[in-house]
Amino acid sequence: RRPRLQRQGIGIVTPMTTASSTLAASAARATVASHRASAPSSRLAPRLATARPASRRVSSSSANLALRGARAISDTDVAQDSEALPETRASDDEIPACVGTATKEEFMRWMTTQQALPEQKLELVVDLPEGRGLVATEEVRRGESLLDIPESTLITVERAIAESKLGPAHANLQEWSVLAAFLAEQALAIDAGADGGRFATYVKALPRRTGGVLDWPEEDVKELLAGSPSQRAAMERQASVDAAIDEIRASFPELTKGALRWAFDVLFSRLIRLPNRGGELALVPWADMLNHRPGCNAYIDDTGGAVCLSPDRRYKAGEQVYASYGSRPSSELLISYGFAPAVGENPDDEFEVVLGIDPDDRHADAKADALRRIGLSPVEAFPLKLNGYPKQLLQYASFALCDPDDPRELPGLAEKALIGNRAVGGLLGAITK
């Protein structure tokens, strides 16, 4: 039996898949729990695969089946009930013991006294269908400024290096690795009896598991994502993090693999890229309690120094306030956060449609040459979404299917059908890859 798991956080990117295959994997992942209930508990090339942190689960539909990361904040000091869950990639013993031990009261006291969080119209609730989230305590107007988190609360790369005791080599790591090493260092220091620094309470409030793919055993990735384009993305995510961990431990062997894997798991589910700070990466305590909802258009904003949220609708007291993690397909939500919206619920679900010149076309070679002249390929991939498709898909198809009597007309037809692509060195390719 394992600790009850929950999902929470902000952030990252994976390739495209269909909503149905993603939901099937999510459902299967949850179903595995029942089959394993009686089983004993087993307890980036160095560059990380490209990941896109969110500006920052979904409805409580029973179709939103998910593996959930351990409850990091509880209502009281009483231990939570346990329930059987799917096998995980690493033993729970490999995660620093202090993680997930802070109570709601301890976390809020840290936010209001040490971090100077101003009075809020939101409160932290830990027993929502999604796990924890922020709920309105009074009416919230559309567009009004919420959160107002001070800059001093942010854990940026620069602040992590300044607060860390790892030494000069810490700053030589990639930015993701800098933050992962810092979180692992803080958690291990707390376990060793040190105070853990100014962010100790936050580290103890973080979830032990997020349900993201870093926590999936290899057999689950192969089995549950079989036939889905997400399988390769999931394997690449695990491999890139393994490589990054090896790179970090080459300089800092005292940082355990389990602590670093937990740290990367947290980063993939919570990290935000702040637009008004040049895209700077940051962990943002309090803002990372917001849950995502498909179709939501409220985004984290750092204009004016403090980190804020302007809701895209009115909320009544008692309603959960949502933010958008960005326009993310369900595959990305599943791999990074461990949950998937119900089929048809996520307007950003997409599938990669590949179009190409028919090899049997009488003008196949001439069409291929015409496309290459404007920076395109005889085979191109397009994102097909529930809420629409790129106009370039039809433009490309119209050229692929044209049949002029004189093949010398093809370069001109390509220009007309795909106008604008040459000027930016292959706009269509940039859009669709």
Tab-separated table of N, CA, C and O in Angstrom, residues 118-173:
chain	number	residue	atom	x	y	z
A	118	PRO	N	0.578	39.209	0.500
A	118	PRO	CA	-0.495	40.105	0.955
A	118	PRO	C	-1.807	39.349	1.146
A	118	PRO	O	-1.947	38.184	0.760
A	119	GLU	N	-2.792	40.013	1.731
A	119	GLU	CA	-4.097	39.402	1.954
A	119	GLU	C	-4.679	38.940	0.627
A	119	GLU	O	-4.586	39.611	-0.393
A	120	GLN	N	-5.289	37.762	0.647
A	120	GLN	CA	-5.755	37.117	-0.572
A	120	GLN	C	-7.272	36.955	-0.587
A	120	GLN	O	-7.919	36.869	0.457
A	121	LYS	N	-7.814	36.871	-1.805
A	121	LYS	CA	-9.213	36.472	-1.980
A	121	LYS	C	-9.322	34.976	-2.242
A	121	LYS	O	-10.372	34.464	-2.573
A	122	LEU	N	-8.189	34.287	-2.101
A	122	LEU	CA	-8.116	32.861	-2.369
A	122	LEU	C	-7.605	32.137	-1.132
A	122	LEU	O	-6.821	32.695	-0.355
A	123	GLU	N	-8.038	30.900	-0.972
A	123	GLU	CA	-7.499	30.064	0.092
A	123	GLU	C	-7.099	28.717	-0.470
A	123	GLU	O	-7.644	28.250	-1.477
A	124	LEU	N	-6.120	28.099	0.178
A	124	LEU	CA	-5.660	26.786	-0.234
A	124	LEU	C	-6.599	25.719	0.315
A	124	LEU	O	-6.863	25.668	1.519
A	125	VAL	N	-7.108	24.883	-0.574
A	125	VAL	CA	-7.969	23.763	-0.187
A	125	VAL	C	-7.289	22.487	-0.657
A	125	VAL	O	-6.823	22.406	-1.799
A	126	VAL	N	-7.211	21.483	0.207
A	126	VAL	CA	-6.404	20.306	-0.102
A	126	VAL	C	-7.218	19.066	-0.446
A	126	VAL	O	-6.651	18.017	-0.730
A	127	ASP	N	-8.556	19.167	-0.429
A	127	ASP	CA	-9.365	17.977	-0.696
A	127	ASP	C	-10.285	18.161	-1.899
A	127	ASP	O	-11.408	17.680	-1.930
A	128	LEU	N	-9.802	18.874	-2.911
A	128	LEU	CA	-10.562	19.041	-4.155
A	128	LEU	C	-10.459	17.771	-4.991
A	128	LEU	O	-9.593	16.924	-4.744
A	129	PRO	N	-11.321	17.614	-5.998
A	129	PRO	CA	-11.206	16.433	-6.874
A	129	PRO	C	-9.819	16.297	-7.492
A	129	PRO	O	-9.329	15.203	-7.724
A	130	GLU	N	-9.151	17.440	-7.756
A	130	GLU	CA	-7.819	17.420	-8.354
A	130	GLU	C	-6.718	17.242	-7.318
A	130	GLU	O	-5.548	17.125	-7.665
A	131	GLY	N	-7.060	17.268	-6.041
A	131	GLY	CA	-6.051	17.292	-4.989
A	131	GLY	C	-6.161	18.620	-4.283
A	131	GLY	O	-7.177	18.952	-3.684
A	132	ARG	N	-5.137	19.429	-4.380
A	132	ARG	CA	-5.210	20.759	-3.803
A	132	ARG	C	-5.372	21.818	-4.881
A	132	ARG	O	-5.067	21.596	-6.048
A	133	GLY	N	-5.833	22.988	-4.491
A	133	GLY	CA	-6.029	24.085	-5.426
A	133	GLY	C	-6.422	25.324	-4.661
A	133	GLY	O	-6.542	25.312	-3.428
A	134	LEU	N	-6.612	26.415	-5.379
A	134	LEU	CA	-6.974	27.698	-4.765
A	134	LEU	C	-8.444	27.991	-5.026
A	134	LEU	O	-8.906	27.937	-6.170
A	135	VAL	N	-9.174	28.313	-3.957
A	135	VAL	CA	-10.614	28.524	-4.005
A	135	VAL	C	-10.925	29.950	-3.561
A	135	VAL	O	-10.314	30.465	-2.619
A	136	ALA	N	-11.869	30.587	-4.240
A	136	ALA	CA	-12.251	31.962	-3.908
A	136	ALA	C	-12.941	32.005	-2.544
A	136	ALA	O	-13.827	31.196	-2.258
A	137	THR	N	-12.542	32.950	-1.706
A	137	THR	CA	-13.197	33.136	-0.404
A	137	THR	C	-14.292	34.194	-0.482
A	137	THR	O	-15.093	34.336	0.429
A	138	GLU	N	-14.302	34.941	-1.576
A	138	GLU	CA	-15.329	35.948	-1.843
A	138	GLU	C	-15.421	36.118	-3.349
A	138	GLU	O	-14.665	35.503	-4.103
A	139	GLU	N	-16.354	36.913	-3.802
A	139	GLU	CA	-16.513	37.080	-5.249
A	139	GLU	C	-15.247	37.636	-5.883
A	139	GLU	O	-14.626	38.573	-5.374
A	140	VAL	N	-14.873	37.048	-6.998
A	140	VAL	CA	-13.714	37.484	-7.772
A	140	VAL	C	-14.212	37.976	-9.121
A	140	VAL	O	-14.927	37.261	-9.826
A	141	ARG	N	-13.861	39.191	-9.479
A	141	ARG	CA	-14.302	39.766	-10.744
A	141	ARG	C	-13.379	39.342	-11.877
A	141	ARG	O	-12.183	39.148	-11.674
A	142	ARG	N	-13.934	39.246	-13.030
A	142	ARG	CA	-13.133	38.961	-14.214
A	142	ARG	C	-12.112	40.073	-14.425
A	142	ARG	O	-12.448	41.265	-14.401
A	143	GLY	N	-10.863	39.705	-14.617
A	143	GLY	CA	-9.812	40.664	-14.920
A	143	GLY	C	-9.160	41.310	-13.725
A	143	GLY	O	-8.147	42.007	-13.886
A	144	GLU	N	-9.668	41.107	-12.518
A	144	GLU	CA	-9.023	41.739	-11.372
A	144	GLU	C	-7.727	41.008	-11.044
A	144	GLU	O	-7.555	39.830	-11.355
A	145	SER	N	-6.801	41.704	-10.410
A	145	SER	CA	-5.486	41.145	-10.135
A	145	SER	C	-5.518	40.300	-8.865
A	145	SER	O	-5.921	40.768	-7.804
A	146	LEU	N	-5.068	39.039	-9.011
A	146	LEU	CA	-4.986	38.122	-7.879
A	146	LEU	C	-3.528	37.704	-7.657
A	146	LEU	O	-2.666	37.959	-8.484
A	147	LEU	N	-3.284	37.059	-6.543
A	147	LEU	CA	-1.996	36.504	-6.130
A	147	LEU	C	-1.048	37.572	-5.585
A	147	LEU	O	-0.759	37.616	-4.403
A	148	ASP	N	-0.500	38.427	-6.463
A	148	ASP	CA	0.416	39.494	-6.050
A	148	ASP	C	1.587	38.937	-5.234
A	148	ASP	O	1.886	39.392	-4.135
A	149	ILE	N	2.272	37.975	-5.805
A	149	ILE	CA	3.380	37.301	-5.117
A	149	ILE	C	4.659	38.132	-5.246
A	149	ILE	O	5.074	38.459	-6.365
A	150	PRO	N	5.310	38.455	-4.142
A	150	PRO	CA	6.519	39.297	-4.200
A	150	PRO	C	7.655	38.625	-4.965
A	150	PRO	O	7.780	37.387	-4.961
A	151	GLU	N	8.481	39.433	-5.586
A	151	GLU	CA	9.616	38.920	-6.353
A	151	GLU	C	10.556	38.098	-5.467
A	151	GLU	O	11.157	37.111	-5.928
A	152	SER	N	10.667	38.438	-4.212
A	152	SER	CA	11.582	37.751	-3.300
A	152	SER	C	11.182	36.302	-3.044
A	152	SER	O	11.979	35.511	-2.539
A	153	THR	N	9.957	35.942	-3.400
A	153	THR	CA	9.470	34.577	-3.189
A	153	THR	C	9.897	33.644	-4.315
A	153	THR	O	9.928	32.428	-4.141
A	154	LEU	N	10.236	34.179	-5.477
A	154	LEU	CA	10.538	33.360	-6.646
A	154	LEU	C	11.858	32.612	-6.477
A	154	LEU	O	12.840	33.151	-5.979
A	155	ILE	N	11.876	31.365	-6.913
A	155	ILE	CA	13.118	30.593	-6.949
A	155	ILE	C	13.580	30.559	-8.401
A	155	ILE	O	13.138	29.737	-9.204
A	156	THR	N	14.438	31.495	-8.740
A	156	THR	CA	14.995	31.598	-10.085
A	156	THR	C	16.351	30.895	-10.122
A	156	THR	O	16.888	30.493	-9.082
A	157	VAL	N	16.925	30.773	-11.303
A	157	VAL	CA	18.256	30.186	-11.429
A	157	VAL	C	19.264	31.007	-10.638
A	157	VAL	O	20.087	30.465	-9.881
A	158	GLU	N	19.195	32.314	-10.790
A	158	GLU	CA	20.126	33.196	-10.081
A	158	GLU	C	19.987	33.048	-8.565
A	158	GLU	O	20.979	32.978	-7.831
A	159	ARG	N	18.752	32.977	-8.084
A	159	ARG	CA	18.537	32.869	-6.628
A	159	ARG	C	18.969	31.500	-6.128
A	159	ARG	O	19.503	31.366	-5.028
A	160	ALA	N	18.735	30.467	-6.917
A	160	ALA	CA	19.154	29.127	-6.514
A	160	ALA	C	20.666	29.063	-6.337
A	160	ALA	O	21.172	28.471	-5.374
A	161	ILE	N	21.399	29.667	-7.262
A	161	ILE	CA	22.860	29.683	-7.156
A	161	ILE	C	23.300	30.467	-5.923
A	161	ILE	O	24.207	30.044	-5.186
A	162	ALA	N	22.642	31.593	-5.661
A	162	ALA	CA	23.005	32.430	-4.512
A	162	ALA	C	22.711	31.733	-3.180
A	162	ALA	O	23.473	31.868	-2.213
A	163	GLU	N	21.601	30.982	-3.110
A	163	GLU	CA	21.200	30.329	-1.858
A	163	GLU	C	21.914	28.992	-1.642
A	163	GLU	O	21.995	28.502	-0.517
A	164	SER	N	22.438	28.408	-2.702
A	164	SER	CA	23.037	27.081	-2.625
A	164	SER	C	24.415	27.122	-1.979
A	164	SER	O	25.113	28.141	-2.003
A	165	LYS	N	24.814	25.984	-1.427
A	165	LYS	CA	26.158	25.823	-0.867
A	165	LYS	C	26.979	24.840	-1.693
A	165	LYS	O	27.991	24.321	-1.238
A	166	LEU	N	26.543	24.598	-2.916
A	166	LEU	CA	27.227	23.633	-3.763
A	166	LEU	C	28.528	24.154	-4.347
A	166	LEU	O	29.362	23.377	-4.804
A	167	GLY	N	28.710	25.459	-4.387
A	167	GLY	CA	29.955	26.011	-4.885
A	167	GLY	C	29.888	26.459	-6.327
A	167	GLY	O	28.855	26.333	-6.997
A	168	PRO	N	31.007	26.971	-6.854
A	168	PRO	CA	31.044	27.579	-8.195
A	168	PRO	C	30.597	26.659	-9.326
A	168	PRO	O	30.026	27.116	-10.312
A	169	ALA	N	30.853	25.358	-9.203
A	169	ALA	CA	30.490	24.432	-10.283
A	169	ALA	C	28.976	24.384	-10.497
A	169	ALA	O	28.518	24.010	-11.581
A	170	HIS	N	28.211	24.777	-9.498
A	170	HIS	CA	26.751	24.782	-9.613
A	170	HIS	C	26.308	25.685	-10.757
A	170	HIS	O	25.397	25.356	-11.520
A	171	ALA	N	26.968	26.827	-10.880
A	171	ALA	CA	26.589	27.807	-11.895
A	171	ALA	C	26.929	27.353	-13.302
A	171	ALA	O	26.447	27.937	-14.280
A	172	ASN	N	27.745	26.316	-13.440
A	172	ASN	CA	28.126	25.827	-14.764
A	172	ASN	C	27.110	24.860	-15.355
A	172	ASN	O	27.224	24.479	-16.518
A	173	LEU	N	26.131	24.463	-14.559
A	173	LEU	CA	25.116	23.542	-15.041
A	173	LEU	C	24.102	24.270	-15.916
A	173	LEU	O	23.983	25.492	-15.859
